[in-house]
Amino acid sequence: MSTWYEQAKARMRERQISQEQMAERMGVTQGAIGHWLNGRREPKLEVINQMLELLNLPPLVVTAPPAESEETPLVHEGKLEPSAFRRAPMKGIAQLGPDGYWDVLDYADGWVDIPSSDPDAYSLRVRGDSMSPAIRDGWAIWCEPNRDPVSGEYVMVRRTNGQQMVKELLYANSECVSLMSINASYGRLTIPWSEIEHIHPVGGIVPPSKISY
């Protein structure tokens, strides 16, 4: 049986979808897509299923063995259990401003159904074009505050001075975090941990049609 990433690569070739196009749809970097499709790095199950859904392929589902068994849970082809999806409430509208920063307005209604196990997952609707084409005006991002950030993927960063931004995480060490702007106009940014309030991984980017009210 072929692996999930072999099936994904075959479907992308069939539909002439490039790694760059898939990265844009998923809200990650082309490098991350390349690692996943070559089997060099295994993403979270919900990320795998996000890609498979975009390619109209069957999702993977973790099936736990019987209680008396000590076998490791298996991942197999099948229907994704409904419990794997949850609502990510709309926390606000992210109004994009100068230098790649944004202000989150106080209120926005609606939610996004997402493939995540994070009970605290939330979403934000984007206004403005400073992160286009990766994140377009009117689209939404959803974040997973209880998941660890991964280099090469997008993160939502809030600084202690209140500034907020979505960037690509380049690396993080004991002293600082290095970020790259989604829009090439703003370049690279290095921030010491003392100036960071939190970093939440971006689980995905969805179009307006996926926002429910």
CSV table of N, CA and C in Angstrom, one decimal, residues 170-178 193:
chain,number,residue,atom,x,y,z
A,170,LEU,N,11.4,31.0,11.2
A,170,LEU,CA,12.7,30.5,10.7
A,170,LEU,C,13.3,29.6,11.7
A,171,TYR,N,13.5,30.1,12.9
A,171,TYR,CA,14.1,29.3,14.0
A,171,TYR,C,13.8,30.0,15.3
A,172,ALA,N,14.0,29.2,16.4
A,172,ALA,CA,13.9,29.7,17.8
A,172,ALA,C,14.9,29.1,18.6
A,173,ASN,N,15.7,29.9,19.4
A,173,ASN,CA,16.6,29.3,20.3
A,173,ASN,C,16.3,29.9,21.7
A,174,SER,N,17.2,29.7,22.7
A,174,SER,CA,17.0,30.1,24.0
A,174,SER,C,16.9,31.6,24.2
A,175,GLU,N,17.4,32.4,23.2
A,175,GLU,CA,17.5,33.8,23.4
A,175,GLU,C,16.5,34.6,22.6
A,176,CYS,N,16.2,34.1,21.4
A,176,CYS,CA,15.3,34.9,20.5
A,176,CYS,C,14.6,34.0,19.5
A,177,VAL,N,13.7,34.6,18.7
A,177,VAL,CA,12.9,34.0,17.7
A,177,VAL,C,13.2,34.8,16.4
A,178,SER,N,13.5,34.0,15.3
A,178,SER,CA,13.7,34.7,14.0
A,178,SER,C,12.5,34.4,13.1
A,193,TRP,N,13.0,36.7,23.3
A,193,TRP,CA,11.9,36.1,24.0
A,193,TRP,C,11.3,37.1,25.0
